[in-house]
Amino acid sequence: MSGAASQEGNVSDGQFVRPFIITGGRALPAQADLRLETLVVAVGGDAGGPAPAFEHQRIVALCQEPLTVAQVAEGIGVPLGVAKVLVADLVVGGLLSCSQPAELPLHTLERIRDHVRAL
Amino acid sequence: MSGRSERIAPLAVKIVVSGGLGVGKTTFIGAISEIEPLDTEAAITQVSVGVDSLDGVEGKTTTTVALDFGRITLDPTLALYLFGTPGQDRFSFLWDDLVEGAIGTVVLVDTRRIEECFPALDYFEAQGAAFVLAVNRFEGAERFEVAEIREALGIGDGVPVIECDARARGSVRDVLGALMDQVIGVRMGAGRGAGRTPALSR
């Protein structure tokens, strides 16, 4: 029955929430250098600020062990762009720690090479 | 700063594995990764939201973009991630996110379908990124001299061309080692100014 089919379509339309609602419409992360593979970990300190929002709390809970931004996105079921905004909030707020230099120093590249050769 | 022990996230570095569809990228990553290839389908599918390019590929089939993703813990403070680029042309818009900040790239070649690697070669040459060409030996495939492959692809002497077996861990390790030599060589030779600009400069 075509009537039932179109009704079904309407239901799924109604359940669709635009992804950036969670970020309050912000599409640009507060910290610009997060990448797919950037590792973030919960710092464990008490930020002392207002209680974080639901999604933020879930991310902190997930990041008790270091996780990549891509895994955070998968873990809380949001698009990567949304995850970047949320993770950046937490890094800026001091609840997550990450280290992502813009360019690796030569000695780090040499360290990587030596480790790779020894695999 | 609280009195508790501060936790520092390990440094994550990334190498991209590219090449045409079915050239052995998944095998290559799986041969050396310490984790099962992670299914980042959900995350990656969503990359497309907010980027664009879903026109014309709407519907259920668009929800499957599997991404090859491997990890090697080099030491407790340093993790190496391997990302495979999606082989299908229609997902090439994902490449920028994958490639951003990568220390280097392995372009895999299958000599039976050598033209399959052209899009990847074009992309990484245009990026000015450090890369090596790894010729995956498929059983039954005709063997070519490295010089012939170099000529067929129009690859300059500055880019290493290596034969490999994507199934063999040792072979994959040697390719990654050669890539690191290339990365370091490019850095030392070019000094600053050449190549890609850092992703972040304040």
PDB file of C-alpha atoms in Angstrom:
ATOM      1  CA  MET A   1       0.000   0.000   0.000  1.00  0.00           C
ATOM      2  CA  SER A   2       1.500   3.230  -1.063  1.00  0.00           C
ATOM      3  CA  GLY A   3      -0.153   5.166   1.761  1.00  0.00           C
ATOM      4  CA  ALA A   4       1.595   3.111   4.415  1.00  0.00           C
ATOM      5  CA  ALA A   5       4.895   3.383   2.628  1.00  0.00           C
ATOM      6  CA  SER A   6       4.813   7.160   2.473  1.00  0.00           C
ATOM      7  CA  GLN A   7       3.808   7.348   6.109  1.00  0.00           C
ATOM      8  CA  GLU A   8       6.837   5.292   6.986  1.00  0.00           C
ATOM      9  CA  GLY A   9       8.976   7.725   5.068  1.00  0.00           C
ATOM     10  CA  ASN A  10       7.550  10.614   7.062  1.00  0.00           C
ATOM     11  CA  VAL A  11       8.356   8.918  10.334  1.00  0.00           C
ATOM     12  CA  SER A  12      12.008   8.511   9.453  1.00  0.00           C
ATOM     13  CA  ASP A  13      12.137  12.123   8.292  1.00  0.00           C
ATOM     14  CA  GLY A  14      10.797  13.222  11.661  1.00  0.00           C
ATOM     15  CA  GLN A  15      13.489  11.299  13.496  1.00  0.00           C
ATOM     16  CA  PHE A  16      16.304  12.911  11.615  1.00  0.00           C
ATOM     17  CA  VAL A  17      18.160  15.405  13.784  1.00  0.00           C
ATOM     18  CA  ARG A  18      20.619  17.634  12.063  1.00  0.00           C
ATOM     19  CA  PRO A  19      24.052  16.661  13.394  1.00  0.00           C
ATOM     20  CA  PHE A  20      25.332  20.083  14.392  1.00  0.00           C
ATOM     21  CA  ILE A  21      22.360  20.661  16.745  1.00  0.00           C
ATOM     22  CA  ILE A  22      24.595  19.035  19.385  1.00  0.00           C
ATOM     23  CA  THR A  23      27.241  21.717  18.988  1.00  0.00           C
ATOM     24  CA  GLY A  24      24.768  24.560  19.071  1.00  0.00           C
ATOM     25  CA  GLY A  25      25.349  25.069  15.383  1.00  0.00           C
ATOM     26  CA  ARG A  26      29.092  25.553  15.710  1.00  0.00           C
ATOM     27  CA  ALA A  27      30.956  23.854  12.900  1.00  0.00           C
ATOM     28  CA  LEU A  28      34.469  25.097  13.625  1.00  0.00           C
ATOM     29  CA  PRO A  29      36.371  23.438  16.482  1.00  0.00           C
ATOM     30  CA  ALA A  30      37.713  25.723  19.206  1.00  0.00           C
ATOM     31  CA  GLN A  31      41.055  24.069  18.577  1.00  0.00           C
ATOM     32  CA  ALA A  32      41.875  23.760  14.909  1.00  0.00           C
ATOM     33  CA  ASP A  33      44.550  21.094  14.846  1.00  0.00           C
ATOM     34  CA  LEU A  34      42.547  17.979  15.662  1.00  0.00           C
ATOM     35  CA  ARG A  35      42.829  15.249  13.067  1.00  0.00           C
ATOM     36  CA  LEU A  36      41.218  11.873  12.506  1.00  0.00           C
ATOM     37  CA  GLU A  37      44.058  10.130  14.312  1.00  0.00           C
ATOM     38  CA  THR A  38      44.733  12.655  17.083  1.00  0.00           C
ATOM     39  CA  LEU A  39      44.753  10.784  20.384  1.00  0.00           C
ATOM     40  CA  VAL A  40      42.849  12.314  23.269  1.00  0.00           C
ATOM     41  CA  VAL A  41      42.693  11.120  26.850  1.00  0.00           C
ATOM     42  CA  ALA A  42      40.688  12.223  29.882  1.00  0.00           C
ATOM     43  CA  VAL A  43      42.911  14.259  32.160  1.00  0.00           C
ATOM     44  CA  GLY A  44      41.084  13.162  35.278  1.00  0.00           C
ATOM     45  CA  GLY A  45      41.343  16.475  37.048  1.00  0.00           C
ATOM     46  CA  ASP A  46      38.369  18.444  38.250  1.00  0.00           C
ATOM     47  CA  ALA A  47      37.762  21.305  35.880  1.00  0.00           C
ATOM     48  CA  GLY A  48      35.721  23.139  38.484  1.00  0.00           C
ATOM     49  CA  GLY A  49      33.464  24.650  35.866  1.00  0.00           C
ATOM     50  CA  PRO A  50      29.807  23.929  35.216  1.00  0.00           C
ATOM     51  CA  ALA A  51      28.884  20.285  34.687  1.00  0.00           C
ATOM     52  CA  PRO A  52      29.620  19.304  31.092  1.00  0.00           C
ATOM     53  CA  ALA A  53      26.796  18.561  28.687  1.00  0.00           C
ATOM     54  CA  PHE A  54      25.652  15.017  28.049  1.00  0.00           C
ATOM     55  CA  GLU A  55      27.744  14.377  24.943  1.00  0.00           C
ATOM     56  CA  HIS A  56      30.785  15.895  26.616  1.00  0.00           C
ATOM     57  CA  GLN A  57      30.363  13.559  29.573  1.00  0.00           C
ATOM     58  CA  ARG A  58      30.118  10.571  27.275  1.00  0.00           C
ATOM     59  CA  ILE A  59      33.328  11.553  25.534  1.00  0.00           C
ATOM     60  CA  VAL A  60      35.190  11.958  28.818  1.00  0.00           C
ATOM     61  CA  ALA A  61      33.912   8.540  29.903  1.00  0.00           C
ATOM     62  CA  LEU A  62      35.082   6.985  26.623  1.00  0.00           C
ATOM     63  CA  CYS A  63      38.494   8.598  26.818  1.00  0.00           C
ATOM     64  CA  GLN A  64      39.671   6.979  30.024  1.00  0.00           C
ATOM     65  CA  GLU A  65      42.109   5.286  27.660  1.00  0.00           C
ATOM     66  CA  PRO A  66      43.594   7.274  24.773  1.00  0.00           C
ATOM     67  CA  LEU A  67      41.284   7.224  21.755  1.00  0.00           C
ATOM     68  CA  THR A  68      41.536   8.741  18.318  1.00  0.00           C
ATOM     69  CA  VAL A  69      39.082  11.447  17.318  1.00  0.00           C
ATOM     70  CA  ALA A  70      37.734   9.034  14.682  1.00  0.00           C
ATOM     71  CA  GLN A  71      37.001   6.459  17.388  1.00  0.00           C
ATOM     72  CA  VAL A  72      35.296   9.081  19.554  1.00  0.00           C
ATOM     73  CA  ALA A  73      33.025   9.954  16.635  1.00  0.00           C
ATOM     74  CA  GLU A  74      32.165   6.295  16.191  1.00  0.00           C
ATOM     75  CA  GLY A  75      31.788   5.723  19.922  1.00  0.00           C
ATOM     76  CA  ILE A  76      29.204   8.416  20.508  1.00  0.00           C
ATOM     77  CA  GLY A  77      27.630   8.034  17.090  1.00  0.00           C
ATOM     78  CA  VAL A  78      28.149  11.514  15.701  1.00  0.00           C
ATOM     79  CA  PRO A  79      29.733  12.775  12.483  1.00  0.00           C
ATOM     80  CA  LEU A  80      33.449  13.411  12.564  1.00  0.00           C
ATOM     81  CA  GLY A  81      32.958  17.168  12.195  1.00  0.00           C
ATOM     82  CA  VAL A  82      30.686  17.203  15.250  1.00  0.00           C
ATOM     83  CA  ALA A  83      33.124  15.071  17.243  1.00  0.00           C
ATOM     84  CA  LYS A  84      35.935  17.500  16.431  1.00  0.00           C
ATOM     85  CA  VAL A  85      33.942  20.426  17.837  1.00  0.00           C
ATOM     86  CA  LEU A  86      33.019  18.534  21.027  1.00  0.00           C
ATOM     87  CA  VAL A  87      36.520  17.162  21.597  1.00  0.00           C
ATOM     88  CA  ALA A  88      38.038  20.604  21.030  1.00  0.00           C
ATOM     89  CA  ASP A  89      35.687  22.055  23.666  1.00  0.00           C
ATOM     90  CA  LEU A  90      36.933  19.487  26.147  1.00  0.00           C
ATOM     91  CA  VAL A  91      40.596  20.061  25.295  1.00  0.00           C
ATOM     92  CA  VAL A  92      40.195  23.809  25.693  1.00  0.00           C
ATOM     93  CA  GLY A  93      38.233  23.220  28.913  1.00  0.00           C
ATOM     94  CA  GLY A  94      41.019  21.099  30.341  1.00  0.00           C
ATOM     95  CA  LEU A  95      39.087  17.832  30.600  1.00  0.00           C
ATOM     96  CA  LEU A  96      40.918  16.104  27.751  1.00  0.00           C
ATOM     97  CA  SER A  97      44.568  16.160  26.853  1.00  0.00           C
ATOM     98  CA  CYS A  98      46.014  15.767  23.375  1.00  0.00           C
ATOM     99  CA  SER A  99      49.361  16.254  21.746  1.00  0.00           C
ATOM    100  CA  GLN A 100      49.439  17.096  18.073  1.00  0.00           C
ATOM    101  CA  PRO A 101      52.398  19.107  16.871  1.00  0.00           C
ATOM    102  CA  ALA A 102      51.936  20.838  13.526  1.00  0.00           C
ATOM    103  CA  GLU A 103      55.177  19.427  12.203  1.00  0.00           C
ATOM    104  CA  LEU A 104      57.151  16.572  13.671  1.00  0.00           C
ATOM    105  CA  PRO A 105      60.714  17.418  14.627  1.00  0.00           C
ATOM    106  CA  LEU A 106      63.442  15.553  12.762  1.00  0.00           C
ATOM    107  CA  HIS A 107      64.473  13.554  15.807  1.00  0.00           C
ATOM    108  CA  THR A 108      60.922  12.246  16.143  1.00  0.00           C
ATOM    109  CA  LEU A 109      60.915  11.152  12.502  1.00  0.00           C
ATOM    110  CA  GLU A 110      64.198   9.344  13.107  1.00  0.00           C
ATOM    111  CA  ARG A 111      62.728   7.712  16.185  1.00  0.00           C
ATOM    112  CA  ILE A 112      59.763   6.503  14.134  1.00  0.00           C
ATOM    113  CA  ARG A 113      62.079   5.138  11.463  1.00  0.00           C
ATOM    114  CA  ASP A 114      64.177   3.239  14.000  1.00  0.00           C
ATOM    115  CA  HIS A 115      61.086   1.750  15.609  1.00  0.00           C
ATOM    116  CA  VAL A 116      59.637   0.760  12.239  1.00  0.00           C
ATOM    117  CA  ARG A 117      62.889  -0.910  11.171  1.00  0.00           C
ATOM    118  CA  ALA A 118      62.865  -2.891  14.415  1.00  0.00           C
ATOM    119  CA  LEU A 119      59.289  -4.165  13.988  1.00  0.00           C
TER     120      LEU A 119
ATOM    121  CA  MET B   1      46.980  21.512  37.355  1.00  0.00           C
ATOM    122  CA  SER B   2      45.779  19.287  40.121  1.00  0.00           C
ATOM    123  CA  GLY B   3      47.986  17.239  42.351  1.00  0.00           C
ATOM    124  CA  ARG B   4      47.060  14.072  40.514  1.00  0.00           C
ATOM    125  CA  SER B   5      49.401  12.517  38.066  1.00  0.00           C
ATOM    126  CA  GLU B   6      48.848  14.284  34.769  1.00  0.00           C
ATOM    127  CA  ARG B   7      47.883  12.018  31.941  1.00  0.00           C
ATOM    128  CA  ILE B   8      49.355  12.837  28.592  1.00  0.00           C
ATOM    129  CA  ALA B   9      47.911  11.379  25.426  1.00  0.00           C
ATOM    130  CA  PRO B  10      50.502   9.532  23.340  1.00  0.00           C
ATOM    131  CA  LEU B  11      51.588  11.183  20.135  1.00  0.00           C
ATOM    132  CA  ALA B  12      49.731   9.831  17.124  1.00  0.00           C
ATOM    133  CA  VAL B  13      51.416   9.821  13.745  1.00  0.00           C
ATOM    134  CA  LYS B  14      49.881   8.695  10.494  1.00  0.00           C
ATOM    135  CA  ILE B  15      50.982   7.027   7.291  1.00  0.00           C
ATOM    136  CA  VAL B  16      48.537   6.817   4.391  1.00  0.00           C
ATOM    137  CA  VAL B  17      48.311   3.742   2.165  1.00  0.00           C
ATOM    138  CA  SER B  18      46.834   4.510  -1.221  1.00  0.00           C
ATOM    139  CA  GLY B  19      46.397   3.007  -4.666  1.00  0.00           C
ATOM    140  CA  GLY B  20      43.634   1.677  -6.853  1.00  0.00           C
ATOM    141  CA  LEU B  21      40.759  -0.541  -5.910  1.00  0.00           C
ATOM    142  CA  GLY B  22      41.824  -4.068  -4.996  1.00  0.00           C
ATOM    143  CA  VAL B  23      45.534  -3.383  -5.070  1.00  0.00           C
ATOM    144  CA  GLY B  24      46.093  -4.828  -1.597  1.00  0.00           C
ATOM    145  CA  LYS B  25      45.762  -1.857   0.762  1.00  0.00           C
ATOM    146  CA  THR B  26      43.711  -3.796   3.306  1.00  0.00           C
ATOM    147  CA  THR B  27      46.132  -6.696   3.156  1.00  0.00           C
ATOM    148  CA  PHE B  28      49.105  -4.376   3.512  1.00  0.00           C
ATOM    149  CA  ILE B  29      47.685  -2.711   6.622  1.00  0.00           C
ATOM    150  CA  GLY B  30      46.444  -5.976   8.093  1.00  0.00           C
ATOM    151  CA  ALA B  31      49.876  -7.584   7.699  1.00  0.00           C
ATOM    152  CA  ILE B  32      51.482  -5.254  10.233  1.00  0.00           C
ATOM    153  CA  SER B  33      48.673  -3.763  12.305  1.00  0.00           C
ATOM    154  CA  GLU B  34      48.287  -4.929  15.881  1.00  0.00           C
ATOM    155  CA  ILE B  35      44.527  -4.409  15.812  1.00  0.00           C
ATOM    156  CA  GLU B  36      41.913  -5.950  13.623  1.00  0.00           C
ATOM    157  CA  PRO B  37      41.134  -3.492  10.849  1.00  0.00           C
ATOM    158  CA  LEU B  38      38.771  -1.143  12.615  1.00  0.00           C
ATOM    159  CA  ASP B  39      35.411  -0.550  11.108  1.00  0.00           C
ATOM    160  CA  THR B  40      35.135   3.206  11.233  1.00  0.00           C
ATOM    161  CA  GLU B  41      32.227   3.028   8.886  1.00  0.00           C
ATOM    162  CA  ALA B  42      29.986   5.162  11.067  1.00  0.00           C
ATOM    163  CA  ALA B  43      32.499   7.906  11.641  1.00  0.00           C
ATOM    164  CA  ILE B  44      33.651   8.041   8.095  1.00  0.00           C
ATOM    165  CA  THR B  45      30.264   7.850   6.577  1.00  0.00           C
ATOM    166  CA  GLN B  46      29.499  10.960   8.510  1.00  0.00           C
ATOM    167  CA  VAL B  47      32.492  12.810   7.163  1.00  0.00           C
ATOM    168  CA  SER B  48      30.417  13.243   4.083  1.00  0.00           C
ATOM    169  CA  VAL B  49      27.792  15.119   6.056  1.00  0.00           C
ATOM    170  CA  GLY B  50      28.896  18.684   6.161  1.00  0.00           C
ATOM    171  CA  VAL B  51      31.480  18.229   3.461  1.00  0.00           C
ATOM    172  CA  ASP B  52      29.240  17.660   0.468  1.00  0.00           C
ATOM    173  CA  SER B  53      29.264  15.390  -2.509  1.00  0.00           C
ATOM    174  CA  LEU B  54      26.454  13.102  -1.533  1.00  0.00           C
ATOM    175  CA  ASP B  55      24.550  14.354  -4.541  1.00  0.00           C
ATOM    176  CA  GLY B  56      23.711  11.515  -6.806  1.00  0.00           C
ATOM    177  CA  VAL B  57      24.776   8.841  -4.359  1.00  0.00           C
ATOM    178  CA  GLU B  58      21.956   9.257  -1.896  1.00  0.00           C
ATOM    179  CA  GLY B  59      20.207   6.274  -0.395  1.00  0.00           C
ATOM    180  CA  LYS B  60      21.295   3.291   1.576  1.00  0.00           C
ATOM    181  CA  THR B  61      24.310   2.374  -0.444  1.00  0.00           C
ATOM    182  CA  THR B  62      26.030   5.595   0.555  1.00  0.00           C
ATOM    183  CA  THR B  63      26.167   4.514   4.171  1.00  0.00           C
ATOM    184  CA  THR B  64      28.964   2.076   3.559  1.00  0.00           C
ATOM    185  CA  VAL B  65      32.364   3.586   3.286  1.00  0.00           C
ATOM    186  CA  ALA B  66      34.659   1.190   5.046  1.00  0.00           C
ATOM    187  CA  LEU B  67      37.982   2.628   6.007  1.00  0.00           C
ATOM    188  CA  ASP B  68      41.124   0.623   6.527  1.00  0.00           C
ATOM    189  CA  PHE B  69      42.632   1.643   9.770  1.00  0.00           C
ATOM    190  CA  GLY B  70      45.547  -0.005  11.535  1.00  0.00           C
ATOM    191  CA  ARG B  71      47.684   0.771  14.540  1.00  0.00           C
ATOM    192  CA  ILE B  72      51.240  -0.003  15.569  1.00  0.00           C
ATOM    193  CA  THR B  73      52.338   1.042  19.055  1.00  0.00           C
ATOM    194  CA  LEU B  74      55.941   2.072  18.528  1.00  0.00           C
ATOM    195  CA  ASP B  75      56.518   2.871  22.175  1.00  0.00           C
ATOM    196  CA  PRO B  76      54.282   3.908  25.063  1.00  0.00           C
ATOM    197  CA  THR B  77      54.301   7.534  23.957  1.00  0.00           C
ATOM    198  CA  LEU B  78      54.145   7.030  20.199  1.00  0.00           C
ATOM    199  CA  ALA B  79      51.434   5.355  18.121  1.00  0.00           C
ATOM    200  CA  LEU B  80      51.640   4.901  14.365  1.00  0.00           C
ATOM    201  CA  TYR B  81      48.333   4.735  12.506  1.00  0.00           C
ATOM    202  CA  LEU B  82      47.935   3.435   8.987  1.00  0.00           C
ATOM    203  CA  PHE B  83      44.985   4.709   7.001  1.00  0.00           C
ATOM    204  CA  GLY B  84      43.946   3.298   3.652  1.00  0.00           C
ATOM    205  CA  THR B  85      42.330   5.643   1.185  1.00  0.00           C
ATOM    206  CA  PRO B  86      38.996   4.454  -0.171  1.00  0.00           C
ATOM    207  CA  GLY B  87      39.694   2.947  -3.565  1.00  0.00           C
ATOM    208  CA  GLN B  88      36.508   4.107  -5.189  1.00  0.00           C
ATOM    209  CA  ASP B  89      36.779   7.368  -7.069  1.00  0.00           C
ATOM    210  CA  ARG B  90      33.537   8.640  -5.713  1.00  0.00           C
ATOM    211  CA  PHE B  91      35.001   8.822  -2.227  1.00  0.00           C
ATOM    212  CA  SER B  92      38.035  10.812  -3.232  1.00  0.00           C
ATOM    213  CA  PHE B  93      36.632  13.826  -1.412  1.00  0.00           C
ATOM    214  CA  LEU B  94      37.482  11.982   1.813  1.00  0.00           C
ATOM    215  CA  TRP B  95      41.153  12.025   0.999  1.00  0.00           C
ATOM    216  CA  ASP B  96      41.876  15.501   2.311  1.00  0.00           C
ATOM    217  CA  ASP B  97      40.775  14.537   5.822  1.00  0.00           C
ATOM    218  CA  LEU B  98      42.746  11.318   5.662  1.00  0.00           C
ATOM    219  CA  VAL B  99      45.886  12.891   4.326  1.00  0.00           C
ATOM    220  CA  GLU B 100      45.969  15.998   6.493  1.00  0.00           C
ATOM    221  CA  GLY B 101      49.020  15.802   8.694  1.00  0.00           C
ATOM    222  CA  ALA B 102      50.243  12.443   7.356  1.00  0.00           C
ATOM    223  CA  ILE B 103      53.998  12.003   7.587  1.00  0.00           C
ATOM    224  CA  GLY B 104      54.090  10.122   4.297  1.00  0.00           C
ATOM    225  CA  THR B 105      52.281   7.886   1.859  1.00  0.00           C
ATOM    226  CA  VAL B 106      52.723   4.451   0.346  1.00  0.00           C
ATOM    227  CA  VAL B 107      51.201   4.209  -3.129  1.00  0.00           C
ATOM    228  CA  LEU B 108      50.573   0.553  -3.948  1.00  0.00           C
ATOM    229  CA  VAL B 109      50.733  -0.619  -7.542  1.00  0.00           C
ATOM    230  CA  ASP B 110      49.410  -3.752  -9.196  1.00  0.00           C
ATOM    231  CA  THR B 111      51.364  -4.321 -12.414  1.00  0.00           C
ATOM    232  CA  ARG B 112      48.371  -6.042 -14.001  1.00  0.00           C
ATOM    233  CA  ARG B 113      46.375  -2.819 -13.748  1.00  0.00           C
ATOM    234  CA  ILE B 114      49.038  -0.219 -13.527  1.00  0.00           C
ATOM    235  CA  GLU B 115      46.755   2.638 -14.560  1.00  0.00           C
ATOM    236  CA  GLU B 116      44.696   2.150 -11.373  1.00  0.00           C
ATOM    237  CA  CYS B 117      47.279   4.005  -9.353  1.00  0.00           C
ATOM    238  CA  PHE B 118      47.235   7.144 -11.524  1.00  0.00           C
ATOM    239  CA  PRO B 119      44.673   9.074  -9.444  1.00  0.00           C
ATOM    240  CA  ALA B 120      46.651   8.398  -6.255  1.00  0.00           C
ATOM    241  CA  LEU B 121      49.947   9.342  -7.904  1.00  0.00           C
ATOM    242  CA  ASP B 122      48.485  12.563  -9.270  1.00  0.00           C
ATOM    243  CA  TYR B 123      47.023  13.452  -5.909  1.00  0.00           C
ATOM    244  CA  PHE B 124      50.179  12.898  -3.874  1.00  0.00           C
ATOM    245  CA  GLU B 125      52.477  14.477  -6.446  1.00  0.00           C
ATOM    246  CA  ALA B 126      50.271  17.563  -6.415  1.00  0.00           C
ATOM    247  CA  GLN B 127      50.420  17.578  -2.613  1.00  0.00           C
ATOM    248  CA  GLY B 128      54.198  17.574  -2.709  1.00  0.00           C
ATOM    249  CA  ALA B 129      54.054  14.939   0.033  1.00  0.00           C
ATOM    250  CA  ALA B 130      56.764  12.374   0.650  1.00  0.00           C
ATOM    251  CA  PHE B 131      55.759   9.041  -0.851  1.00  0.00           C
ATOM    252  CA  VAL B 132      57.151   5.748  -2.076  1.00  0.00           C
ATOM    253  CA  LEU B 133      55.774   3.449  -4.726  1.00  0.00           C
ATOM    254  CA  ALA B 134      55.371  -0.152  -3.582  1.00  0.00           C
ATOM    255  CA  VAL B 135      54.815  -2.708  -6.318  1.00  0.00           C
ATOM    256  CA  ASN B 136      52.679  -5.464  -4.845  1.00  0.00           C
ATOM    257  CA  ARG B 137      53.689  -8.821  -6.277  1.00  0.00           C
ATOM    258  CA  PHE B 138      50.635 -10.750  -7.260  1.00  0.00           C
ATOM    259  CA  GLU B 139      51.084 -14.387  -8.122  1.00  0.00           C
ATOM    260  CA  GLY B 140      50.735 -14.925 -11.838  1.00  0.00           C
ATOM    261  CA  ALA B 141      51.395 -11.298 -12.602  1.00  0.00           C
ATOM    262  CA  GLU B 142      54.118 -10.564 -15.067  1.00  0.00           C
ATOM    263  CA  ARG B 143      57.267  -9.294 -13.380  1.00  0.00           C
ATOM    264  CA  PHE B 144      58.616  -5.992 -14.541  1.00  0.00           C
ATOM    265  CA  GLU B 145      61.920  -4.381 -13.802  1.00  0.00           C
ATOM    266  CA  VAL B 146      61.677  -1.469 -11.441  1.00  0.00           C
ATOM    267  CA  ALA B 147      63.117   0.727 -14.188  1.00  0.00           C
ATOM    268  CA  GLU B 148      60.274  -0.260 -16.515  1.00  0.00           C
ATOM    269  CA  ILE B 149      57.662   0.550 -13.912  1.00  0.00           C
ATOM    270  CA  ARG B 150      59.324   3.845 -13.195  1.00  0.00           C
ATOM    271  CA  GLU B 151      59.254   4.725 -16.861  1.00  0.00           C
ATOM    272  CA  ALA B 152      55.682   3.529 -17.385  1.00  0.00           C
ATOM    273  CA  LEU B 153      54.482   5.728 -14.570  1.00  0.00           C
ATOM    274  CA  GLY B 154      56.722   8.661 -15.302  1.00  0.00           C
ATOM    275  CA  ILE B 155      58.203   8.554 -11.823  1.00  0.00           C
ATOM    276  CA  GLY B 156      61.346  10.546 -11.232  1.00  0.00           C
ATOM    277  CA  ASP B 157      64.487   9.179  -9.604  1.00  0.00           C
ATOM    278  CA  GLY B 158      63.645  11.033  -6.421  1.00  0.00           C
ATOM    279  CA  VAL B 159      60.807   8.660  -5.594  1.00  0.00           C
ATOM    280  CA  PRO B 160      61.764   5.176  -4.379  1.00  0.00           C
ATOM    281  CA  VAL B 161      60.112   2.237  -6.151  1.00  0.00           C
ATOM    282  CA  ILE B 162      60.125  -0.953  -4.080  1.00  0.00           C
ATOM    283  CA  GLU B 163      58.815  -4.438  -4.729  1.00  0.00           C
ATOM    284  CA  CYS B 164      56.793  -5.880  -1.896  1.00  0.00           C
ATOM    285  CA  ASP B 165      54.472  -8.647  -0.815  1.00  0.00           C
ATOM    286  CA  ALA B 166      51.570  -7.017   0.980  1.00  0.00           C
ATOM    287  CA  ARG B 167      50.819 -10.282   2.790  1.00  0.00           C
ATOM    288  CA  ALA B 168      54.239 -10.491   4.438  1.00  0.00           C
ATOM    289  CA  ARG B 169      54.860  -8.518   7.580  1.00  0.00           C
ATOM    290  CA  GLY B 170      58.598  -8.208   6.945  1.00  0.00           C
ATOM    291  CA  SER B 171      58.006  -6.892   3.463  1.00  0.00           C
ATOM    292  CA  VAL B 172      55.498  -4.309   4.690  1.00  0.00           C
ATOM    293  CA  ARG B 173      57.936  -3.265   7.416  1.00  0.00           C
ATOM    294  CA  ASP B 174      60.647  -2.714   4.792  1.00  0.00           C
ATOM    295  CA  VAL B 175      58.319  -0.536   2.712  1.00  0.00           C
ATOM    296  CA  LEU B 176      57.463   1.577   5.756  1.00  0.00           C
ATOM    297  CA  GLY B 177      61.160   1.826   6.602  1.00  0.00           C
ATOM    298  CA  ALA B 178      61.933   2.999   3.085  1.00  0.00           C
ATOM    299  CA  LEU B 179      59.136   5.540   3.365  1.00  0.00           C
ATOM    300  CA  MET B 180      60.594   6.892   6.607  1.00  0.00           C
ATOM    301  CA  ASP B 181      64.001   7.212   4.920  1.00  0.00           C
ATOM    302  CA  GLN B 182      62.302   9.136   2.146  1.00  0.00           C
ATOM    303  CA  VAL B 183      60.432  11.371   4.597  1.00  0.00           C
ATOM    304  CA  ILE B 184      63.634  12.156   6.463  1.00  0.00           C
ATOM    305  CA  GLY B 185      65.549  12.661   3.220  1.00  0.00           C
ATOM    306  CA  VAL B 186      62.950  15.100   1.923  1.00  0.00           C
ATOM    307  CA  ARG B 187      62.985  16.981   5.209  1.00  0.00           C
ATOM    308  CA  MET B 188      66.764  17.241   5.346  1.00  0.00           C
ATOM    309  CA  GLY B 189      67.174  17.989   1.654  1.00  0.00           C
ATOM    310  CA  ALA B 190      64.404  20.482   1.281  1.00  0.00           C
ATOM    311  CA  GLY B 191      64.914  22.173   4.592  1.00  0.00           C
ATOM    312  CA  ARG B 192      62.145  24.520   5.376  1.00  0.00           C
ATOM    313  CA  GLY B 193      59.985  26.215   2.836  1.00  0.00           C
ATOM    314  CA  ALA B 194      59.623  23.339   0.409  1.00  0.00           C
ATOM    315  CA  GLY B 195      56.908  20.762   0.484  1.00  0.00           C
ATOM    316  CA  ARG B 196      53.703  21.162   2.364  1.00  0.00           C
ATOM    317  CA  THR B 197      53.093  23.951   4.752  1.00  0.00           C
ATOM    318  CA  PRO B 198      52.371  22.794   8.276  1.00  0.00           C
ATOM    319  CA  ALA B 199      48.728  22.159   9.001  1.00  0.00           C
ATOM    320  CA  LEU B 200      48.873  24.629  11.810  1.00  0.00           C
ATOM    321  CA  SER B 201      51.033  27.703  12.004  1.00  0.00           C
ATOM    322  CA  ARG B 202      50.395  30.285  14.571  1.00  0.00           C
TER     323      ARG B 202
END
